[in-house]
Structure formats: C-alpha cells, structure tokens
C-alpha cells in the first residue's frame, strides 16, 4: 500500500513518527513524501492536542482524506482524549493508541486485508495497549540521520490545570535506564552525533523507579563515541529536588549546557491557578546555580499569555522576568482552553487581550535576541559539528547549543573545531574556522 504519514507536536511525537515510518517500510509498504501525499491509500496522522488550532487542522485533514476514499489512521494524543471528535470528522478513521506504536503493522495488515478482499469499511479499527511498548531499541526512519531522539519516559505525575497531555499519556512511566543506554549506544554506532532526550518532563525521570535523571545522564556520558546530548524540557518543581546532582551531571563534556526551564508565568497568582507547583524564587535558585557553574549557559523557557483572569499586573511581572533573565529562546503560546482539563471551566480573557500581550512579549523577546546576537559576534571557541545543512554547509553547536553555520570547511558530524562567530542571521550565527 502507499502510505503517507504526517506528524504534529513535540519531539516525543516526532520520535514516534520515525519509528512508525520504519515499521511501514519494513512491512514492504511504500512510504510517500509530502509531494506525493495525493497518491496515498493510507494516511497516518500522528496527532497533537495541545493547541486548539492544531486540533482543528488535524480534524480537517482526517475529514478531507476520508472524503477522498483514503484509509485514515489517527495515532498520538488525540485518540486518547478526543475520540468522539475524530469519529465525528471521519466515522471510518482507525485508531492507534498513544502507547501502541509497535502495533502499527498489525493495523496496516488488517486494513490491507479489507482492501484486498473488497470488503466494506465496516467501521473503524482500534488498537491500544495499556503500557507503552516499542519506543526504544527499534528501527526508525530518522528525520535527520545525525540526530537520534530518545524518549526516556511516558506520562507525568503532576496536573497543571491547563494541560490535556496528562490525560492523554497518563501517569509517569520511566523506561529502564539500561534500555535507554542500549538505545543510545546503538544510535551512536549508526552514526548519530546528537542525542535528544525527550519526554513530557525530563526531570521527572526515575521518580517512579529510583534511577533519577542525573544518574541516567552519567550513564549516557560513559557511552564511547563522539556525540553530544541535548536534555529536553524540565519543570522547575521537578528540577528542584535533584538540582545539585543535575548540575553536576551537566558538567559532562557530552552534555550541552542548555537549560530548558518552562516558567509559563512569573506571577504567583497565575501559577496558582495553573496548578504549577513552583515559586519564582525556586526558578531563580535553579538558574543561578546553573549559570554559576556554566557561565556560557543557554536558557530556554515557555510562557503562556492570556491565561484565565491574568491581569495587566500579572503579565507585567512576566515581562519584567524576561527582561531580567534574558532567555535565548522563549516559546510563547496564547492560552488555548482544552477539554477535560480543570482550567476548561475557568473564565477566559477576551482573545484581543491575549493577542496584544503576545505581540508585546514577542517584541520584548526580539529586542533581547537582537542584543544577545550582537554580543556574540567576535566570540571564539570550540564547537561540535552536528549535521549538514540543505546547502551543503555544516551546522555546528557551541557547548551552550548555539547554532553556528560554517561554509566550505570539510568538517563532518561528530568532529570538533575552533571557530570565530562573524555574523548573525535570524535563526543562527555564521562563523569561520580559526587555528
């Protein structure tokens, strides 16, 4: 069969998509690219339900592909919490549970049998598993052959009032550390030079089993080979109990000095309504300890603007925090009410207020990034070669994960080089080799 797979959402979702693509090809089906999507007999939608706009885009694709006579499979988070919406859009859409990516081949075989025998659709097929299976040590069709995305756990043990993903992925289930190490060891042997550790919250890893994230990072750092590890998003309230050990684990030469710490808001009243279990003094403690140890640290954060009953004063607290701590990257989201969450029943702000606050914060962030980029011009230091660009150049990373593109160098992924940053573009720096 001709199969087109489209994935939405986070890096964990992307990792699942890579595994499912490999499964499609291993079973002898033809995996189509976006340009040939119109030829598909089967459309696999690896869904995301974090934002309303994404949800609506997915439901449109599920509906329109079905109307064209294409067999539709919906995987990812949406089937776990919005099954009725999916089946309303396409009553014949087949369902693959978020934990059941290893059963995709079984589902495709059932669909192929129906098609070969000319049987009527007969309603949707649904395959699920209660525990996550097939996320590690399996073949995958990587989006970039130099980058391996390793999901280290499924689910979350906390309950932010706005978050629907907890309902979709369930309680925390940390994957065995020995399986993670084996998965990464194999990826490095296959030529991957950048390892992304991903989950709903990396710093929760091991809270249900005993081997915590710092110990896991030490185990990964002992794997032979030239590679670097990017640790994914970590919530302040789950970082705090392991803070000292985590800073020590980041001291490894194989770990990028990148701290992705979502605050969502700097207002304690908003954080309370969000059921975010941290105070801003804890955030300050975390950032201070990381910056004290790693002077050249990159700080990423996530912020939701326009959350229920957020006042002008609440928003201004967040703006002032951003100006003080100057994160290199901020993922800004306008609050989007999600079904089955506690905040769904809260009173929402006028959307025009959310739009205005989003624009204001974006302007502040752009000013900060512009200043930071100018400060980096003339920087000299060691970089790690991550991957080739589409233009044939190489994308390198500083120890703090800042991207530097080098042209005409002959460098290969996995190598180190000394460079000078000579200029800045919107998404990266330009550099040249130095002795």
Short mmCIF file of C-alpha atoms in Angstrom, two decimals:
data_model
loop_
_atom_site.label_atom_id
_atom_site.label_comp_id
_atom_site.label_asym_id
_atom_site.label_seq_id
_atom_site.Cartn_x
_atom_site.Cartn_y
_atom_site.Cartn_z
CA UNK A 1 0.00 0.00 0.00
CA UNK A 2 1.02 3.61 -0.50
CA UNK A 3 1.26 5.27 2.93
CA UNK A 4 1.66 8.92 3.85
CA UNK A 5 2.49 9.77 7.48
CA UNK A 6 2.15 13.28 8.86
CA UNK A 7 3.21 14.16 12.42
CA UNK A 8 2.25 17.06 14.67
CA UNK A 9 3.53 18.24 18.04
CA UNK A 10 6.54 17.68 20.26
CA UNK A 11 9.85 15.86 19.82
CA UNK A 12 8.40 12.76 21.53
CA UNK A 13 5.71 12.74 18.84
CA UNK A 14 8.41 13.10 16.18
CA UNK A 15 10.28 10.12 17.65
CA UNK A 16 7.11 8.00 17.45
CA UNK A 17 6.65 9.08 13.84
CA UNK A 18 10.20 7.97 12.98
CA UNK A 19 9.52 4.55 14.50
CA UNK A 20 6.21 4.18 12.65
CA UNK A 21 7.78 5.18 9.34
CA UNK A 22 10.37 2.45 9.74
CA UNK A 23 7.58 -0.02 10.50
CA UNK A 24 5.75 0.96 7.30
CA UNK A 25 8.84 0.36 5.17
CA UNK A 26 9.83 -2.84 6.98
CA UNK A 27 6.44 -4.34 6.09
CA UNK A 28 7.01 -3.60 2.41
CA UNK A 29 4.64 -0.66 2.03
CA UNK A 30 5.62 2.44 0.08
CA UNK A 31 6.24 5.45 2.30
CA UNK A 32 5.31 8.63 0.46
CA UNK A 33 6.76 12.10 0.94
CA UNK A 34 4.64 15.28 1.18
CA UNK A 35 4.88 15.91 -2.57
CA UNK A 36 3.19 12.56 -3.31
CA UNK A 37 0.61 12.69 -0.49
CA UNK A 38 -2.25 12.84 -3.02
CA UNK A 39 -1.38 9.28 -4.13
CA UNK A 40 -1.80 7.80 -0.64
CA UNK A 41 -4.05 4.83 0.00
CA UNK A 42 -3.45 5.13 3.74
CA UNK A 43 -2.99 8.39 5.66
CA UNK A 44 -1.45 8.17 9.14
CA UNK A 45 -1.98 11.26 11.27
CA UNK A 46 0.28 11.29 14.34
CA UNK A 47 -1.74 13.83 16.27
CA UNK A 48 -1.21 16.50 18.92
CA UNK A 49 -3.88 18.06 21.11
CA UNK A 50 -2.01 20.82 22.95
CA UNK A 51 -3.48 23.70 20.94
CA UNK A 52 -6.94 24.29 19.50
CA UNK A 53 -5.54 25.50 16.16
CA UNK A 54 -3.53 22.28 15.73
CA UNK A 55 -6.56 20.19 16.71
CA UNK A 56 -8.70 21.89 14.06
CA UNK A 57 -6.03 21.38 11.39
CA UNK A 58 -5.87 17.68 12.25
CA UNK A 59 -9.65 17.22 12.20
CA UNK A 60 -9.78 18.90 8.77
CA UNK A 61 -7.11 16.51 7.41
CA UNK A 62 -8.85 13.47 8.94
CA UNK A 63 -12.16 14.52 7.39
CA UNK A 64 -10.87 15.54 3.95
CA UNK A 65 -8.65 12.48 3.48
CA UNK A 66 -11.58 10.23 4.37
CA UNK A 67 -13.82 12.00 1.88
CA UNK A 68 -11.25 11.17 -0.82
CA UNK A 69 -11.56 7.47 -0.02
CA UNK A 70 -8.21 7.24 1.77
CA UNK A 71 -7.93 4.89 4.76
CA UNK A 72 -7.13 7.11 7.77
CA UNK A 73 -5.23 6.09 10.91
CA UNK A 74 -5.03 8.53 13.82
CA UNK A 75 -2.29 7.98 16.39
CA UNK A 76 -0.76 10.19 19.07
CA UNK A 77 -2.55 12.06 21.85
CA UNK A 78 -5.90 12.97 20.29
CA UNK A 79 -7.43 9.46 20.23
CA UNK A 80 -6.90 9.23 23.98
CA UNK A 81 -8.94 12.31 24.86
CA UNK A 82 -10.90 13.34 21.76
CA UNK A 83 -12.04 10.11 20.16
CA UNK A 84 -15.57 11.45 19.60
CA UNK A 85 -14.23 14.47 17.72
CA UNK A 86 -12.13 12.23 15.46
CA UNK A 87 -15.03 9.89 14.68
CA UNK A 88 -17.35 12.84 14.10
CA UNK A 89 -14.90 14.13 11.49
CA UNK A 90 -14.46 10.66 9.97
CA UNK A 91 -16.53 7.73 11.34
CA UNK A 92 -14.27 5.26 9.47
CA UNK A 93 -10.97 6.59 10.88
CA UNK A 94 -8.88 3.85 12.50
CA UNK A 95 -7.33 4.40 15.93
CA UNK A 96 -3.82 3.56 17.14
CA UNK A 97 -3.38 4.30 20.86
CA UNK A 98 -0.55 6.55 22.03
CA UNK A 99 1.19 3.58 23.69
CA UNK A 100 0.64 1.21 20.78
CA UNK A 101 3.01 2.40 18.04
CA UNK A 102 4.51 -1.11 17.97
CA UNK A 103 1.13 -2.41 16.72
CA UNK A 104 1.02 -0.25 13.59
CA UNK A 105 2.00 -3.20 11.38
CA UNK A 106 -0.90 -5.22 12.78
CA UNK A 107 -3.32 -2.41 11.99
CA UNK A 108 -1.96 -1.93 8.46
CA UNK A 109 -2.32 -5.69 7.81
CA UNK A 110 -5.97 -5.60 8.87
CA UNK A 111 -6.63 -2.64 6.57
CA UNK A 112 -4.77 -4.28 3.68
CA UNK A 113 -6.84 -7.46 4.10
CA UNK A 114 -10.07 -5.49 3.97
CA UNK A 115 -8.94 -3.69 0.83
CA UNK A 116 -7.68 -6.86 -0.91
CA UNK A 117 -10.90 -8.73 -0.23
CA UNK A 118 -13.03 -5.80 -1.33
CA UNK A 119 -14.84 -5.78 1.98
CA UNK A 120 -16.89 -2.76 3.03
CA UNK A 121 -15.25 -0.45 5.54
CA UNK A 122 -17.39 -1.87 8.34
CA UNK A 123 -16.47 0.78 10.91
CA UNK A 124 -13.19 1.78 12.40
CA UNK A 125 -10.46 -0.47 13.78
CA UNK A 126 -8.94 0.33 17.14
CA UNK A 127 -5.70 -0.99 18.66
CA UNK A 128 -4.42 0.10 22.08
CA UNK A 129 -2.06 -1.05 24.83
CA UNK A 130 -2.17 -0.04 28.49
CA UNK A 131 1.62 0.26 28.79
CA UNK A 132 4.00 1.99 26.34
CA UNK A 133 5.65 -0.53 24.01
CA UNK A 134 8.20 -0.26 21.22
CA UNK A 135 9.71 3.14 21.98
CA UNK A 136 13.33 2.01 22.42
CA UNK A 137 15.75 -0.24 20.54
CA UNK A 138 13.64 -0.48 17.41
CA UNK A 139 14.36 0.54 13.79
CA UNK A 140 13.45 4.07 12.83
CA UNK A 141 13.41 6.31 9.77
CA UNK A 142 15.11 9.41 11.21
CA UNK A 143 14.18 12.88 10.01
CA UNK A 144 17.89 13.66 10.23
CA UNK A 145 20.38 10.77 10.13
CA UNK A 146 22.68 12.59 12.56
CA UNK A 147 20.06 13.21 15.28
CA UNK A 148 18.59 10.48 17.48
CA UNK A 149 15.51 11.31 19.56
CA UNK A 150 15.34 9.10 22.62
CA UNK A 151 12.13 9.13 24.61
CA UNK A 152 13.03 8.34 28.22
CA UNK A 153 9.56 8.12 29.77
CA UNK A 154 5.84 8.34 29.09
CA UNK A 155 3.37 10.41 31.07
CA UNK A 156 3.53 12.82 34.00
CA UNK A 157 2.87 12.70 37.74
CA UNK A 158 1.67 16.30 38.02
CA UNK A 159 -1.55 18.00 36.94
CA UNK A 160 -1.22 21.54 35.56
CA UNK A 161 -4.76 22.85 35.25
CA UNK A 162 -4.45 23.71 31.54
CA UNK A 163 -2.70 20.51 30.38
CA UNK A 164 -4.56 17.90 28.38
CA UNK A 165 -1.43 15.83 27.66
CA UNK A 166 -1.51 14.35 31.18
CA UNK A 167 -4.95 12.94 30.36
CA UNK A 168 -3.68 11.56 27.06
CA UNK A 169 -0.41 9.98 28.21
CA UNK A 170 -1.28 9.09 31.79
CA UNK A 171 0.91 8.73 34.86
CA UNK A 172 4.70 8.71 34.71
CA UNK A 173 6.31 5.52 33.48
CA UNK A 174 10.09 5.81 33.26
CA UNK A 175 11.75 3.47 30.78
CA UNK A 176 14.55 1.22 32.14
CA UNK A 177 17.91 3.04 32.15
CA UNK A 178 19.70 0.04 30.66
CA UNK A 179 17.28 0.09 27.71
CA UNK A 180 17.89 3.81 27.20
CA UNK A 181 21.66 3.35 27.28
CA UNK A 182 21.42 0.47 24.81
CA UNK A 183 19.20 2.57 22.51
CA UNK A 184 21.66 5.49 22.51
CA UNK A 185 24.69 3.22 22.14
CA UNK A 186 23.12 1.72 19.00
CA UNK A 187 22.27 5.17 17.62
CA UNK A 188 25.85 6.35 18.06
CA UNK A 189 27.08 3.18 16.33
CA UNK A 190 24.73 4.01 13.44
CA UNK A 191 26.35 7.44 13.05
CA UNK A 192 24.14 9.72 15.14
CA UNK A 193 26.10 12.55 16.69
CA UNK A 194 23.37 14.48 18.51
CA UNK A 195 21.10 12.78 21.05
CA UNK A 196 17.86 14.41 22.18
CA UNK A 197 16.40 13.18 25.46
CA UNK A 198 12.67 13.80 25.38
CA UNK A 199 9.53 13.20 27.45
CA UNK A 200 6.72 15.27 28.95
CA UNK A 201 9.19 16.42 31.63
CA UNK A 202 12.74 15.06 31.57
CA UNK A 203 13.48 15.95 35.20
CA UNK A 204 10.67 13.66 36.40
CA UNK A 205 12.62 10.70 35.03
CA UNK A 206 13.02 7.95 37.63
CA UNK A 207 10.65 9.43 40.22
CA UNK A 208 8.67 6.21 39.85
CA UNK A 209 11.61 3.80 39.70
CA UNK A 210 14.63 5.12 41.61
CA UNK A 211 17.29 5.90 38.99
CA UNK A 212 16.89 9.66 38.57
CA UNK A 213 17.87 11.87 35.62
CA UNK A 214 21.35 12.86 36.95
CA UNK A 215 22.35 9.21 37.25
CA UNK A 216 20.94 8.46 33.82
CA UNK A 217 22.97 11.33 32.32
CA UNK A 218 26.12 9.95 33.92
CA UNK A 219 25.40 6.52 32.43
CA UNK A 220 24.86 8.08 28.99
CA UNK A 221 28.04 10.16 29.26
CA UNK A 222 30.04 6.94 29.73
CA UNK A 223 28.97 5.61 26.31
CA UNK A 224 32.01 5.65 23.98
CA UNK A 225 31.93 7.83 20.88
CA UNK A 226 31.79 11.41 19.66
CA UNK A 227 28.29 12.66 20.42
CA UNK A 228 26.52 15.35 22.43
CA UNK A 229 23.31 15.14 24.47
CA UNK A 230 20.53 17.72 24.46
CA UNK A 231 18.39 17.43 27.59
CA UNK A 232 14.78 18.39 26.91
CA UNK A 233 12.28 20.43 28.87
CA UNK A 234 12.39 20.20 32.67
CA UNK A 235 9.81 21.76 35.00
CA UNK A 236 11.14 23.84 37.93
CA UNK A 237 9.17 21.85 40.52
CA UNK A 238 10.72 18.57 39.37
CA UNK A 239 14.22 20.02 38.94
CA UNK A 240 14.45 21.40 42.47
CA UNK A 241 14.70 18.02 44.32
CA UNK A 242 17.61 16.92 42.11
CA UNK A 243 19.20 20.31 41.46
CA UNK A 244 22.72 19.81 42.82
CA UNK A 245 23.11 16.35 41.28
CA UNK A 246 21.71 17.62 37.97
CA UNK A 247 24.19 20.49 37.76
CA UNK A 248 27.00 18.01 38.39
CA UNK A 249 25.68 15.70 35.64
CA UNK A 250 25.55 18.62 33.19
CA UNK A 251 29.27 19.14 33.80
CA UNK A 252 29.98 16.27 31.41
CA UNK A 253 31.63 17.32 28.16
CA UNK A 254 28.97 15.28 26.34
CA UNK A 255 26.03 17.32 27.67
CA UNK A 256 25.07 20.60 26.03
CA UNK A 257 24.84 23.46 28.52
CA UNK A 258 21.22 24.14 27.64
CA UNK A 259 18.60 24.59 30.35
CA UNK A 260 15.02 24.40 29.05
CA UNK A 261 13.00 25.53 32.07
CA UNK A 262 9.37 26.50 31.35
CA UNK A 263 8.00 29.05 33.81
CA UNK A 264 4.66 29.64 31.95
CA UNK A 265 4.16 32.81 34.04
CA UNK A 266 6.15 34.84 36.57
CA UNK A 267 3.02 35.76 38.55
CA UNK A 268 2.39 33.65 41.64
CA UNK A 269 -1.36 34.18 41.39
CA UNK A 270 -1.37 32.88 37.80
CA UNK A 271 0.91 29.98 38.72
CA UNK A 272 -1.51 29.02 41.47
CA UNK A 273 -4.45 28.94 39.03
CA UNK A 274 -2.29 26.92 36.64
CA UNK A 275 -1.52 24.48 39.47
CA UNK A 276 2.17 24.94 38.73
CA UNK A 277 3.96 23.70 41.84
CA UNK A 278 6.83 26.17 41.97
CA UNK A 279 7.59 29.66 43.21
CA UNK A 280 9.70 32.13 41.28
CA UNK A 281 12.40 32.13 43.97
CA UNK A 282 12.91 28.43 43.14
CA UNK A 283 13.30 29.33 39.47
CA UNK A 284 15.87 31.94 40.47
CA UNK A 285 17.76 29.34 42.54
CA UNK A 286 17.85 26.89 39.63
CA UNK A 287 19.02 29.43 37.06
CA UNK A 288 21.58 30.92 39.43
CA UNK A 289 23.16 27.53 40.20
CA UNK A 290 23.35 26.60 36.52
CA UNK A 291 24.76 29.98 35.48
CA UNK A 292 27.27 29.95 38.34
CA UNK A 293 28.62 26.59 37.16
CA UNK A 294 28.25 27.25 33.43
CA UNK A 295 28.97 30.85 32.53
CA UNK A 296 28.04 30.27 28.89
CA UNK A 297 24.66 28.64 29.61
CA UNK A 298 21.72 28.89 27.18
CA UNK A 299 18.34 29.38 28.83
CA UNK A 300 15.09 28.39 27.07
CA UNK A 301 11.65 28.84 28.58
CA UNK A 302 7.94 28.53 27.73
CA UNK A 303 5.34 31.17 28.56
CA UNK A 304 1.56 31.12 28.27
CA UNK A 305 0.00 34.56 27.86
CA UNK A 306 -3.65 35.35 28.48
CA UNK A 307 -4.33 32.59 30.98
CA UNK A 308 -7.67 32.76 32.78
CA UNK A 309 -8.02 36.01 34.81
CA UNK A 310 -4.44 37.10 34.09
CA UNK A 311 -4.30 40.81 34.95
CA UNK A 312 -2.13 43.53 33.44
CA UNK A 313 -0.02 43.38 36.60
CA UNK A 314 0.39 39.60 36.26
CA UNK A 315 1.54 39.99 32.67
CA UNK A 316 3.93 42.80 33.56
CA UNK A 317 5.59 40.53 36.16
CA UNK A 318 6.31 38.05 33.38
CA UNK A 319 7.67 40.75 31.06
CA UNK A 320 10.00 42.02 33.79
CA UNK A 321 11.21 38.48 34.49
CA UNK A 322 12.06 38.03 30.81
CA UNK A 323 13.98 41.32 30.78
CA UNK A 324 15.91 40.28 33.89
CA UNK A 325 16.87 36.72 32.89
CA UNK A 326 17.11 37.24 29.10
CA UNK A 327 16.40 33.71 27.84
CA UNK A 328 17.92 32.86 24.46
CA UNK A 329 14.63 31.33 23.34
CA UNK A 330 11.05 31.71 24.56
CA UNK A 331 8.18 29.59 23.27
CA UNK A 332 5.21 31.94 23.58
CA UNK A 333 1.70 30.49 23.45
CA UNK A 334 -1.64 32.24 23.77
CA UNK A 335 -3.76 30.29 26.22
CA UNK A 336 -5.96 27.75 24.48
CA UNK A 337 -8.72 26.11 26.60
CA UNK A 338 -8.55 22.33 26.29
CA UNK A 339 -11.37 19.89 27.07
CA UNK A 340 -11.11 17.55 30.07
CA UNK A 341 -8.84 19.98 31.95
CA UNK A 342 -9.61 21.86 35.17
CA UNK A 343 -9.00 25.22 33.50
CA UNK A 344 -11.60 24.47 30.83
CA UNK A 345 -14.27 25.67 33.28
CA UNK A 346 -12.39 28.87 34.18
CA UNK A 347 -13.39 32.26 32.83
CA UNK A 348 -11.35 33.15 29.74
CA UNK A 349 -9.93 36.53 28.83
CA UNK A 350 -11.05 38.43 25.78
CA UNK A 351 -8.98 36.99 22.91
CA UNK A 352 -7.96 40.51 21.86
CA UNK A 353 -6.14 40.92 25.18
CA UNK A 354 -4.24 37.66 24.65
CA UNK A 355 -3.27 38.70 21.13
CA UNK A 356 -1.99 42.07 22.31
CA UNK A 357 0.01 40.57 25.16
CA UNK A 358 1.50 38.02 22.82
CA UNK A 359 2.61 40.77 20.45
CA UNK A 360 4.08 42.78 23.33
CA UNK A 361 6.08 39.84 24.67
CA UNK A 362 7.29 38.90 21.20
CA UNK A 363 8.66 42.42 20.74
CA UNK A 364 10.50 42.23 24.06
CA UNK A 365 11.95 38.85 23.12
CA UNK A 366 13.11 40.10 19.72
CA UNK A 367 14.89 43.04 21.33
CA UNK A 368 16.63 40.68 23.76
CA UNK A 369 17.65 38.26 21.00
CA UNK A 370 18.97 41.08 18.84
CA UNK A 371 21.14 42.33 21.69
CA UNK A 372 22.35 38.84 22.57
CA UNK A 373 23.26 38.07 18.97
CA UNK A 374 25.29 41.25 18.62
CA UNK A 375 27.15 40.39 21.82
CA UNK A 376 28.13 37.00 20.35
CA UNK A 377 29.78 38.43 17.21
CA UNK A 378 33.53 38.04 17.66
CA UNK A 379 33.14 35.09 20.05
CA UNK A 380 35.85 32.47 19.67
CA UNK A 381 35.68 28.92 20.94
CA UNK A 382 35.14 25.25 20.33
CA UNK A 383 32.07 23.93 18.51
CA UNK A 384 30.66 20.48 17.88
CA UNK A 385 29.64 19.57 14.32
CA UNK A 386 26.00 18.46 14.48
CA UNK A 387 24.80 17.94 10.91
CA UNK A 388 24.94 19.02 7.28
CA UNK A 389 22.63 21.80 6.12
CA UNK A 390 20.50 21.66 2.98
CA UNK A 391 23.01 23.97 1.30
CA UNK A 392 25.90 21.59 1.97
CA UNK A 393 27.42 23.62 4.81
CA UNK A 394 27.73 22.27 8.36
CA UNK A 395 25.66 23.28 11.36
CA UNK A 396 27.80 23.31 14.47
CA UNK A 397 26.83 23.92 18.08
CA UNK A 398 28.68 25.71 20.84
CA UNK A 399 28.74 23.96 24.20
CA UNK A 400 25.68 26.07 25.04
CA UNK A 401 23.86 24.74 21.94
CA UNK A 402 24.06 27.99 19.98
CA UNK A 403 23.93 27.20 16.24
CA UNK A 404 26.88 28.30 14.09
CA UNK A 405 26.94 27.59 10.35
CA UNK A 406 30.36 27.09 8.71
CA UNK A 407 30.73 27.16 4.91
CA UNK A 408 33.31 25.29 2.83
CA UNK A 409 35.02 23.69 5.79
CA UNK A 410 35.06 19.98 5.02
CA UNK A 411 34.04 19.27 8.61
CA UNK A 412 31.97 16.17 9.35
CA UNK A 413 29.31 15.48 12.02
CA UNK A 414 30.88 14.38 15.29
CA UNK A 415 34.04 16.46 14.89
CA UNK A 416 35.12 19.44 16.96
CA UNK A 417 36.54 22.68 15.61
CA UNK A 418 37.61 26.11 16.78
CA UNK A 419 35.64 28.94 15.22
CA UNK A 420 35.00 32.64 15.36
CA UNK A 421 31.44 33.96 15.04
CA UNK A 422 31.44 36.56 12.26
CA UNK A 423 27.76 37.40 11.84
CA UNK A 424 24.19 36.61 12.79
CA UNK A 425 21.07 35.58 10.91
CA UNK A 426 17.55 35.30 12.41
CA UNK A 427 17.94 31.62 13.30
CA UNK A 428 21.70 31.05 13.56
CA UNK A 429 25.19 32.52 13.66
CA UNK A 430 27.75 32.48 10.86
CA UNK A 431 31.31 31.53 11.61
CA UNK A 432 34.74 30.76 10.24
CA UNK A 433 37.40 28.27 11.23
CA UNK A 434 40.36 29.56 13.25
CA UNK A 435 43.58 27.89 14.26
#
